[in-house]
PDB file of C-alpha atoms in Angstrom:
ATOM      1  CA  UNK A   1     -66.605  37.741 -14.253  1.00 65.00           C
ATOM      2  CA  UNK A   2     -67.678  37.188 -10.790  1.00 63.00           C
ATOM      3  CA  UNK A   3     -66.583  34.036  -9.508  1.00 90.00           C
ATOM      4  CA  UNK A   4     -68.083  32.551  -6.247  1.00 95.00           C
ATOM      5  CA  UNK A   5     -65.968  29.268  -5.291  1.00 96.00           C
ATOM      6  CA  UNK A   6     -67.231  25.896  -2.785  1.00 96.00           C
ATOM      7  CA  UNK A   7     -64.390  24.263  -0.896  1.00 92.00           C
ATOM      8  CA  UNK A   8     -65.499  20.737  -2.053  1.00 92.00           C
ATOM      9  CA  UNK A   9     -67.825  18.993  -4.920  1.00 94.00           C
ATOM     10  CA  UNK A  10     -68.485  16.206  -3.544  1.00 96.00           C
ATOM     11  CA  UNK A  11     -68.325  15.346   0.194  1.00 96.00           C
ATOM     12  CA  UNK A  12     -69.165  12.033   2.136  1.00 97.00           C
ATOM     13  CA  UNK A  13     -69.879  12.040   5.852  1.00 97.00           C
ATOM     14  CA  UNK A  14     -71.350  10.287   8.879  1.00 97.00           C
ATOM     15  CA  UNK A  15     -74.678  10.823  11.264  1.00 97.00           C
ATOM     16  CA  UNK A  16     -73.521  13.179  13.695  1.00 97.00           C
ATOM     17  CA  UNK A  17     -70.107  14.644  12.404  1.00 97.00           C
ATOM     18  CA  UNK A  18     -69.949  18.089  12.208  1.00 97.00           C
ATOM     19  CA  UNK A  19     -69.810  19.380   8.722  1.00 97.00           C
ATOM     20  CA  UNK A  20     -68.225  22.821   7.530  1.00 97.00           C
ATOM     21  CA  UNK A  21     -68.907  23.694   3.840  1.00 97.00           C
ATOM     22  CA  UNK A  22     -67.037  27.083   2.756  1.00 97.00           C
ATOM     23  CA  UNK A  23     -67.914  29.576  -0.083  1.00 97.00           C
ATOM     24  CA  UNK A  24     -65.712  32.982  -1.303  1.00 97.00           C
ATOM     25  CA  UNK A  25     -66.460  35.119  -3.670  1.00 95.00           C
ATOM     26  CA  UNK A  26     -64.264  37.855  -5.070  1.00 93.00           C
ATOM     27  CA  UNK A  27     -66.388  40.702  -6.129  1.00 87.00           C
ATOM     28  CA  UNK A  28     -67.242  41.923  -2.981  1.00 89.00           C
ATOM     29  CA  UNK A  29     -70.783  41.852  -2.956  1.00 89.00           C
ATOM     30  CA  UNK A  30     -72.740  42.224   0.293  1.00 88.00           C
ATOM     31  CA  UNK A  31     -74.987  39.104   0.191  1.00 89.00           C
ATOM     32  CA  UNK A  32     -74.351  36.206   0.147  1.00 93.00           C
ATOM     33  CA  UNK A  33     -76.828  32.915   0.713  1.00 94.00           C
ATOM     34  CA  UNK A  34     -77.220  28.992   1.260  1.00 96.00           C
ATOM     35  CA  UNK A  35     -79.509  27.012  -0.519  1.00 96.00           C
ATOM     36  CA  UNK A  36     -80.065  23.114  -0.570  1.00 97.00           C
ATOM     37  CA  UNK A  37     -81.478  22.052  -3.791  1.00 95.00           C
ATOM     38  CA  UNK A  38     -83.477  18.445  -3.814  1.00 93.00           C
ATOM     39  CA  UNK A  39     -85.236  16.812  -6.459  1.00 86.00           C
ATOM     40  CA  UNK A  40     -88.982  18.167  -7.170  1.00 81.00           C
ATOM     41  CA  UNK A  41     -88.608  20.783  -4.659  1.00 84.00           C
ATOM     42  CA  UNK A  42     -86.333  23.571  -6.123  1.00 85.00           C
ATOM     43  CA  UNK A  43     -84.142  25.632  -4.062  1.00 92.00           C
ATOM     44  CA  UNK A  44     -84.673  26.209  -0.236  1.00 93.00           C
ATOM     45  CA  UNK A  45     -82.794  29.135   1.358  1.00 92.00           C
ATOM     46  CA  UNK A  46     -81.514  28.018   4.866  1.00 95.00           C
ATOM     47  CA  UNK A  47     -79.418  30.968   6.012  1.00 95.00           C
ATOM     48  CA  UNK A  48     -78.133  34.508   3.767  1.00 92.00           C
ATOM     49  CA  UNK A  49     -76.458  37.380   5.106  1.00 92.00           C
ATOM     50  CA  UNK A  50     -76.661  41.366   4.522  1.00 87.00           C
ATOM     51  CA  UNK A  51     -72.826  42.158   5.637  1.00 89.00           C
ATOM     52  CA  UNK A  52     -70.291  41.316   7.812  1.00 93.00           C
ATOM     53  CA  UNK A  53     -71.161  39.623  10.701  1.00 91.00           C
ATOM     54  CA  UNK A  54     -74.778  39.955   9.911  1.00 91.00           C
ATOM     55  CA  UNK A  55     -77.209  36.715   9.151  1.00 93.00           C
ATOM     56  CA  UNK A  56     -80.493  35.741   8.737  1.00 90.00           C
ATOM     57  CA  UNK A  57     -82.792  32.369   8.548  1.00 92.00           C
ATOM     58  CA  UNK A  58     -84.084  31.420   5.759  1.00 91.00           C
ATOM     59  CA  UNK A  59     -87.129  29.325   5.333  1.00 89.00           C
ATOM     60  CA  UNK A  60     -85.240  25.896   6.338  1.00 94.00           C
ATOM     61  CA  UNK A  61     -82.412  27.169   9.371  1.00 96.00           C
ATOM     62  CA  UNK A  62     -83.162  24.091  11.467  1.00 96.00           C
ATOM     63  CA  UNK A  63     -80.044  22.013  11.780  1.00 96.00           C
ATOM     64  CA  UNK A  64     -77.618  24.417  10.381  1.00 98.00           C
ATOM     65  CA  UNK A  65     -75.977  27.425  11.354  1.00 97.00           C
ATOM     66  CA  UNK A  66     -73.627  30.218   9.589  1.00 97.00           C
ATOM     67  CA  UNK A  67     -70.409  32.318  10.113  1.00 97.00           C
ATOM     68  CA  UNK A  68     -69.344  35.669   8.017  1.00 97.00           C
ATOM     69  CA  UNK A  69     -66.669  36.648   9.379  1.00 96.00           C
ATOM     70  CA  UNK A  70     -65.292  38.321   6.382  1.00 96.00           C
ATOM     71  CA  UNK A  71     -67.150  40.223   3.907  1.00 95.00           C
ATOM     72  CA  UNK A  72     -65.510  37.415   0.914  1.00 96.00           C
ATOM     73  CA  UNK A  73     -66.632  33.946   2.930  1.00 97.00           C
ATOM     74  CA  UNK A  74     -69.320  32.709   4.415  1.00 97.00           C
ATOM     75  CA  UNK A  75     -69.834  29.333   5.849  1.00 97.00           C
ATOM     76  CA  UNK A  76     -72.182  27.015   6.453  1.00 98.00           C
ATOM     77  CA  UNK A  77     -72.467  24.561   9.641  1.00 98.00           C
ATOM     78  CA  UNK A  78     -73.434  21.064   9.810  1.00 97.00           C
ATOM     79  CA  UNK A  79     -73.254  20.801  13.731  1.00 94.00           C
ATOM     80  CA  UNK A  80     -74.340  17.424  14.013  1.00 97.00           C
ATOM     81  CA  UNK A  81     -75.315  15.723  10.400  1.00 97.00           C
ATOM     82  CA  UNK A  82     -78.444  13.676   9.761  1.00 97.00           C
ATOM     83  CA  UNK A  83     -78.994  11.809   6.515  1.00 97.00           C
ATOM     84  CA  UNK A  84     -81.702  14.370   6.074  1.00 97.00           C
ATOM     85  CA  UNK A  85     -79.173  16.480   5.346  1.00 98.00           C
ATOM     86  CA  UNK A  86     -78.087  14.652   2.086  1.00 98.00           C
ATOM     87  CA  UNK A  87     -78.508  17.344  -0.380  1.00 97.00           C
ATOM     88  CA  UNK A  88     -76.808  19.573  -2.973  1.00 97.00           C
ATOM     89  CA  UNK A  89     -75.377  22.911  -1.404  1.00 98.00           C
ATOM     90  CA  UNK A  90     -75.344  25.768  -3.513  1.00 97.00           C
ATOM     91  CA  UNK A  91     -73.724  29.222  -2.609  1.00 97.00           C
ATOM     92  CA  UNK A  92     -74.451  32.511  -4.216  1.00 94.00           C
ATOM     93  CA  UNK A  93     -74.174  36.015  -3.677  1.00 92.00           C
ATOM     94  CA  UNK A  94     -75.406  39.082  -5.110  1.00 88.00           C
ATOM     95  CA  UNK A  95     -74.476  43.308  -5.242  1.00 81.00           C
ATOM     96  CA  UNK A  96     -77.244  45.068  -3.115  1.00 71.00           C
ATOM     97  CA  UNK A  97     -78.084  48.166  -5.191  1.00 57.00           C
ATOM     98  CA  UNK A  98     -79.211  50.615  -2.377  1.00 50.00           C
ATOM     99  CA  UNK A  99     -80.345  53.249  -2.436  1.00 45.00           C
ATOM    100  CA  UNK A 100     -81.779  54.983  -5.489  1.00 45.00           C
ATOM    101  CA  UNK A 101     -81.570  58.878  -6.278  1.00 43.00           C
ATOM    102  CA  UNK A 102     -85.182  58.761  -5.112  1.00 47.00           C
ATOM    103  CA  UNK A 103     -84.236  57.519  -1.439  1.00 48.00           C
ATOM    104  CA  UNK A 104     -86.002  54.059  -2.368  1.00 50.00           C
ATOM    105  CA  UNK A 105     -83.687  50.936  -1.466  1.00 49.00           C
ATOM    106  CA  UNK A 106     -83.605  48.301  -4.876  1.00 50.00           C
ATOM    107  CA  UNK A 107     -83.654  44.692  -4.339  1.00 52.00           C
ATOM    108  CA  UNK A 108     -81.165  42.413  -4.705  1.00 56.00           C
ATOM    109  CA  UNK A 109     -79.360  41.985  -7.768  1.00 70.00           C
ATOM    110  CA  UNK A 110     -78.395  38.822  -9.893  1.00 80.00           C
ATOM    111  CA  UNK A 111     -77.722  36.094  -7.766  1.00 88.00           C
ATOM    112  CA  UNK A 112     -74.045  34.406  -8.858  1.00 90.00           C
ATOM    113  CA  UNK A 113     -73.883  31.049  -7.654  1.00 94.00           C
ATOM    114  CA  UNK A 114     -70.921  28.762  -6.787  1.00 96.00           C
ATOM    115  CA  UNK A 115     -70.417  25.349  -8.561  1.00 96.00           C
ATOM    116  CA  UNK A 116     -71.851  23.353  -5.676  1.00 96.00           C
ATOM    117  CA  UNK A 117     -71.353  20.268  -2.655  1.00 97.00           C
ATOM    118  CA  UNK A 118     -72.928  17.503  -3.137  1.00 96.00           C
ATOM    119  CA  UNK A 119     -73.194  16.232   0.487  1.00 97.00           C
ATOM    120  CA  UNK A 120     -73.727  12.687   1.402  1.00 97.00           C
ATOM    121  CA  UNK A 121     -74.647  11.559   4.912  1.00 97.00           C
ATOM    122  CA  UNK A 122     -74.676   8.061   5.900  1.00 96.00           C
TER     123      UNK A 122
ATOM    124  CA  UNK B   1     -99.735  27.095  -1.860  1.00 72.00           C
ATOM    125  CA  UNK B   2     -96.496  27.301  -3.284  1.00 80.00           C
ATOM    126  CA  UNK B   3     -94.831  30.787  -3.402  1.00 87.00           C
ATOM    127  CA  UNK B   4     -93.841  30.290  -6.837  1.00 92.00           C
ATOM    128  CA  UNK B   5     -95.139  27.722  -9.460  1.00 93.00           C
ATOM    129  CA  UNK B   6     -93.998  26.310 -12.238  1.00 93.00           C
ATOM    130  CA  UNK B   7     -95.222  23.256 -14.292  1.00 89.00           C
ATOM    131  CA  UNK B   8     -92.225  20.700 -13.596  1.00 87.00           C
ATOM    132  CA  UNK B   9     -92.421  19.257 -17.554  1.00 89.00           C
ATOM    133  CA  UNK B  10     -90.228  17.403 -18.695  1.00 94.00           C
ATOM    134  CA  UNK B  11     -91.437  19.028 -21.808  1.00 95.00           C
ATOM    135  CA  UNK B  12     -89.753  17.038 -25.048  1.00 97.00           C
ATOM    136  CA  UNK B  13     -89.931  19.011 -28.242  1.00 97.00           C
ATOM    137  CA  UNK B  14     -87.576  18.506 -31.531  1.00 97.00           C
ATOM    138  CA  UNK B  15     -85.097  20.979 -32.866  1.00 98.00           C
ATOM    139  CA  UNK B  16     -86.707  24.012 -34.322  1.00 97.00           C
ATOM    140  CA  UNK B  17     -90.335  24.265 -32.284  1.00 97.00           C
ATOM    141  CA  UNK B  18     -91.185  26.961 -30.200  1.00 97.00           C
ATOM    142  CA  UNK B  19     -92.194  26.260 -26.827  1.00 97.00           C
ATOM    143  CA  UNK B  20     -93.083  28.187 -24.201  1.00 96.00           C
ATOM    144  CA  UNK B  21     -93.007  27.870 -20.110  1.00 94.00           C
ATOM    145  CA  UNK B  22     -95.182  29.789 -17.299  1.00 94.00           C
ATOM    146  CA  UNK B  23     -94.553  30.534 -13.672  1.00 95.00           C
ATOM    147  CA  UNK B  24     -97.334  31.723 -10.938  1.00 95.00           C
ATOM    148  CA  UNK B  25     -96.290  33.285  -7.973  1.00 93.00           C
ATOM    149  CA  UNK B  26     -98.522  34.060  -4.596  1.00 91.00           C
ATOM    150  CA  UNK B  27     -97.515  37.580  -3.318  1.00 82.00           C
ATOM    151  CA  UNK B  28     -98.912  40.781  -5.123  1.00 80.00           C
ATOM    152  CA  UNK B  29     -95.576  42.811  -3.517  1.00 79.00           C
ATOM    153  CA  UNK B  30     -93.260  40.776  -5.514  1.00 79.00           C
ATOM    154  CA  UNK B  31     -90.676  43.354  -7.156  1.00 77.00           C
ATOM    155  CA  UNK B  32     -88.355  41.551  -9.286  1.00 84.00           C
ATOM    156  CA  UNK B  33     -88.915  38.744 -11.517  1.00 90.00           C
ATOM    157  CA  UNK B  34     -86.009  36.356 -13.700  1.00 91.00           C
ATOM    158  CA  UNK B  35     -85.976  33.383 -15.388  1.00 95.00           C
ATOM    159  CA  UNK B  36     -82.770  31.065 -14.773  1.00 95.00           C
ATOM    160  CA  UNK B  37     -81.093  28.468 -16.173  1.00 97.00           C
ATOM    161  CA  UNK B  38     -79.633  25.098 -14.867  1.00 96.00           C
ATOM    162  CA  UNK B  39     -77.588  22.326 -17.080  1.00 96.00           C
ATOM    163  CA  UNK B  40     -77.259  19.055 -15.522  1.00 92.00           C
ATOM    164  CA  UNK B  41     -75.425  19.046 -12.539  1.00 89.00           C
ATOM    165  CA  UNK B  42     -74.217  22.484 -12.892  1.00 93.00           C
ATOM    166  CA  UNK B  43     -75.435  25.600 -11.224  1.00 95.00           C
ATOM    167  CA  UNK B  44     -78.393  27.606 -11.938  1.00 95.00           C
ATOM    168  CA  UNK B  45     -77.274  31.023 -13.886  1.00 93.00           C
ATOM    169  CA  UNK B  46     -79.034  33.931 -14.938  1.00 91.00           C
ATOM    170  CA  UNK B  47     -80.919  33.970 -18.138  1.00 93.00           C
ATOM    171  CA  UNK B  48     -82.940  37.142 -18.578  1.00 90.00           C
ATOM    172  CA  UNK B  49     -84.153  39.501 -16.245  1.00 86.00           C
ATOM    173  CA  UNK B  50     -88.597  40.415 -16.594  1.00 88.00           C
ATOM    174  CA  UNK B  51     -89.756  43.362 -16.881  1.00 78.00           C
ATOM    175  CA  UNK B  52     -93.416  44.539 -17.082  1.00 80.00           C
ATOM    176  CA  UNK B  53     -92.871  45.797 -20.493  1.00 82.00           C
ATOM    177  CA  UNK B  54     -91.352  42.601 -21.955  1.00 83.00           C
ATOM    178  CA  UNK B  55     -87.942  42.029 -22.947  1.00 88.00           C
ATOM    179  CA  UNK B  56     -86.509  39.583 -26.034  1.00 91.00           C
ATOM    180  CA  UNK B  57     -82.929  37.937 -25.995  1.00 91.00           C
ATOM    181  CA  UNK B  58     -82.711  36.572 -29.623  1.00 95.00           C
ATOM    182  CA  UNK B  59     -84.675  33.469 -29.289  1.00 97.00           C
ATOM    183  CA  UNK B  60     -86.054  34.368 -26.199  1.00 97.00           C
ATOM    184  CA  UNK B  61     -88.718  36.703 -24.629  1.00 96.00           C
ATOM    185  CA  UNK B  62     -89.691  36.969 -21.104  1.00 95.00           C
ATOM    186  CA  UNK B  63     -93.450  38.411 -20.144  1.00 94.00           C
ATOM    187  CA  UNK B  64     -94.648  39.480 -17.145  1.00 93.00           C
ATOM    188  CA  UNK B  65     -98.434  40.169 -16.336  1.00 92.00           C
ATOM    189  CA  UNK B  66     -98.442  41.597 -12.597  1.00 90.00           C
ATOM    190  CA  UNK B  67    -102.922  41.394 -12.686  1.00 91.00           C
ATOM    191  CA  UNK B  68    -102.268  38.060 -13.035  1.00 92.00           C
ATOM    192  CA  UNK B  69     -99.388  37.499 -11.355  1.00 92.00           C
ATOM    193  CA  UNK B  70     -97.381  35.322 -13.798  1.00 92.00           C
ATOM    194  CA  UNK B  71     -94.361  35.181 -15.866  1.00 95.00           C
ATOM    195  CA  UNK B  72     -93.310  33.276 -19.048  1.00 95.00           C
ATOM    196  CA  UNK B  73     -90.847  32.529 -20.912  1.00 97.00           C
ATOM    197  CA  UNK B  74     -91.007  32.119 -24.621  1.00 97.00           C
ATOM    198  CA  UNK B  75     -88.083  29.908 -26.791  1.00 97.00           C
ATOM    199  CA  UNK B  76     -88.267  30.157 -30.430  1.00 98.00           C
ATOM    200  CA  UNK B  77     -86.582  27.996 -32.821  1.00 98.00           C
ATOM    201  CA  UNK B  78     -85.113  25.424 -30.297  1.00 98.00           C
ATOM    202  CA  UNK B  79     -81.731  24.274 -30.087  1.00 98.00           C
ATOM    203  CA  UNK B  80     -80.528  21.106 -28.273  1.00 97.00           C
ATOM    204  CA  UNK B  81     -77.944  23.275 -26.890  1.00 97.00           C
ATOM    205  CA  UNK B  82     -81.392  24.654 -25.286  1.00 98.00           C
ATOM    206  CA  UNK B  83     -81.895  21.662 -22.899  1.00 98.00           C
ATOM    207  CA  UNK B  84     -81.744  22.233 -19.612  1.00 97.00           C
ATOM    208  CA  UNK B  85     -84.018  23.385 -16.414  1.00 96.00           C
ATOM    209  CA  UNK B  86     -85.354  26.382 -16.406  1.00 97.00           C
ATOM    210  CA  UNK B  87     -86.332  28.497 -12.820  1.00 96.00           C
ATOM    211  CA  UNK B  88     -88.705  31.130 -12.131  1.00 95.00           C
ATOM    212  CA  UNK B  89     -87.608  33.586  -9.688  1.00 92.00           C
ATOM    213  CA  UNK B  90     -89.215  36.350  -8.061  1.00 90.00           C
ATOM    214  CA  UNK B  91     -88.244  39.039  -5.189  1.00 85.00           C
ATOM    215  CA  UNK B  92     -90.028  40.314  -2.780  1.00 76.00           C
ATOM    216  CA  UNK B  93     -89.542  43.541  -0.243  1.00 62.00           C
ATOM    217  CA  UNK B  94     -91.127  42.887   2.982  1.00 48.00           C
ATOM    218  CA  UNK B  95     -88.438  45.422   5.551  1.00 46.00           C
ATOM    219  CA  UNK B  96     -85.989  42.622   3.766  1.00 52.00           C
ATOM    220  CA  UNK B  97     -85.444  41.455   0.699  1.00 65.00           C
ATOM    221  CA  UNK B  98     -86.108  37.530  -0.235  1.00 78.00           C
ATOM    222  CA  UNK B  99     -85.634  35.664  -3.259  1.00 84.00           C
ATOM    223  CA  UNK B 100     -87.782  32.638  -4.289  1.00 88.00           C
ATOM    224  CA  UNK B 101     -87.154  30.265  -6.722  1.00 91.00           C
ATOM    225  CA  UNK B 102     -89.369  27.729  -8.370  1.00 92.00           C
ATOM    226  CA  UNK B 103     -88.795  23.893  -8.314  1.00 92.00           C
ATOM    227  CA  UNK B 104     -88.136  24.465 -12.029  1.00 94.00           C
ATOM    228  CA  UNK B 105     -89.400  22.730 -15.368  1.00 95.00           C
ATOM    229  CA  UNK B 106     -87.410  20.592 -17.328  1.00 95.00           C
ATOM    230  CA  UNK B 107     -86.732  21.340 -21.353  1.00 97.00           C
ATOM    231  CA  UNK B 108     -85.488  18.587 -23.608  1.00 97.00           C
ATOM    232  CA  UNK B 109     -85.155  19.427 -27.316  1.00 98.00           C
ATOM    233  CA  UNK B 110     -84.090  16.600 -29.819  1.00 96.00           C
ATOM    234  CA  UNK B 111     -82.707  16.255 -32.775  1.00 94.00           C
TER     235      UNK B 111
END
């Protein structure tokens, strides 16, 4: 089973403090994604990465940014938290198919996701 | 215009009825479409995958109709064990591959 863990559950923090939330997962799959999930409006992708090294924004970047350093972890960065941050974090990562026989390149696979931080800025 | 649609419920049905959920979505190049579940406070994990051809999971079948662009997702004889929230998700290819998920609608089957 693939398993894709989040350093904390639950986190409480202050305006301004940086903030460093951590995922891993252990079936090496290439992507791997933020999301912050609030009532009413779903799941928002802030920042997802292709490989190593390698990121991208998402539709809501502003106010965070990522490291993937390693192809297992990827972080996300809090550098100075605003209580418009309070949120649920949710990790996930998924197996890039590739290329098909036919020289087409499939899209992403199943996304796994981690358990989740619920991060509280006051 | 949201990229993906759902109707947010809460739908409340008792054990046994059939009920079934739709999901629009904006962008005619989408590629991949799933339906996902999320318990309370728990993660959102894959339920069934859509294909244009329909595809059934025991109590559950998953449509999609790409002319006009939406997916559902049919549950027959409910269980409460069926409660949950239930997202639409759809991929699109654009020189880079991005998922979107809906906001969700909420299922609550009692006894």
């Amino acid at each position: 089973d693939v398993k894709v863990t989040q350093s904390s559950r639950y986190l409480v923090k202050r305006t301004g403090e940086k903030v460093f939330l951590e995922c891993v997962q252990d079936m090496d799959h290439e992507n791997m994604f933020w999301y912050r999930q609030d009532p009413g409006l779903g799941l928002r992708l802030i920042y997802f990465s292709y490989d190593v090294k390698m990121k991208e924004k998402g539709d809501i970047p502003e106010g965070y940014s990522v490291s993937r350093e390693k192809k297992e972890r990827f972080s996300l960065i809090l550098e100075s938290a605003s209580t418009n941050q309070t949120s649920m974090y949710l990790c996930a990562s998924s197996l890039t198919e590739g290329p098909s026989d036919r020289g087409q390149t499939l899209p992403p696979d199943t996304q796994y996701f981690g358990p989740g931080t619920r991060l509280t800025v006051l | 215009r949201k990229e993906v649609e759902q109707d947010p419920g809460p739908f409340n049905v008792p054990e046994g009825a059939t009920v079934a959920f739709n999901c629009t979505y904006s962008n005619s190049a989408s590629q991949s479409f799933f339906w996902y579940r999320q318990d309370c406070r728990k993660e959102p994990k894959l339920l069934m995958s859509v294909y244009s051809s329909g595809n059934e999971d025991g109590r559950f079948t998953a449509q999609l109709n790409r002319a006009s662009q939406y997916i559902s997702l049919l549950i027959r004889d409910s269980k409460l064990s069926d409660s949950a929230t239930y997202l639409c998700v759809v991929t699109k290819g654009t020189g880079g591959f991005k998922t979107i998920f809906g906001a969700g609608t909420r299922l609550f089957v009692k006894a």
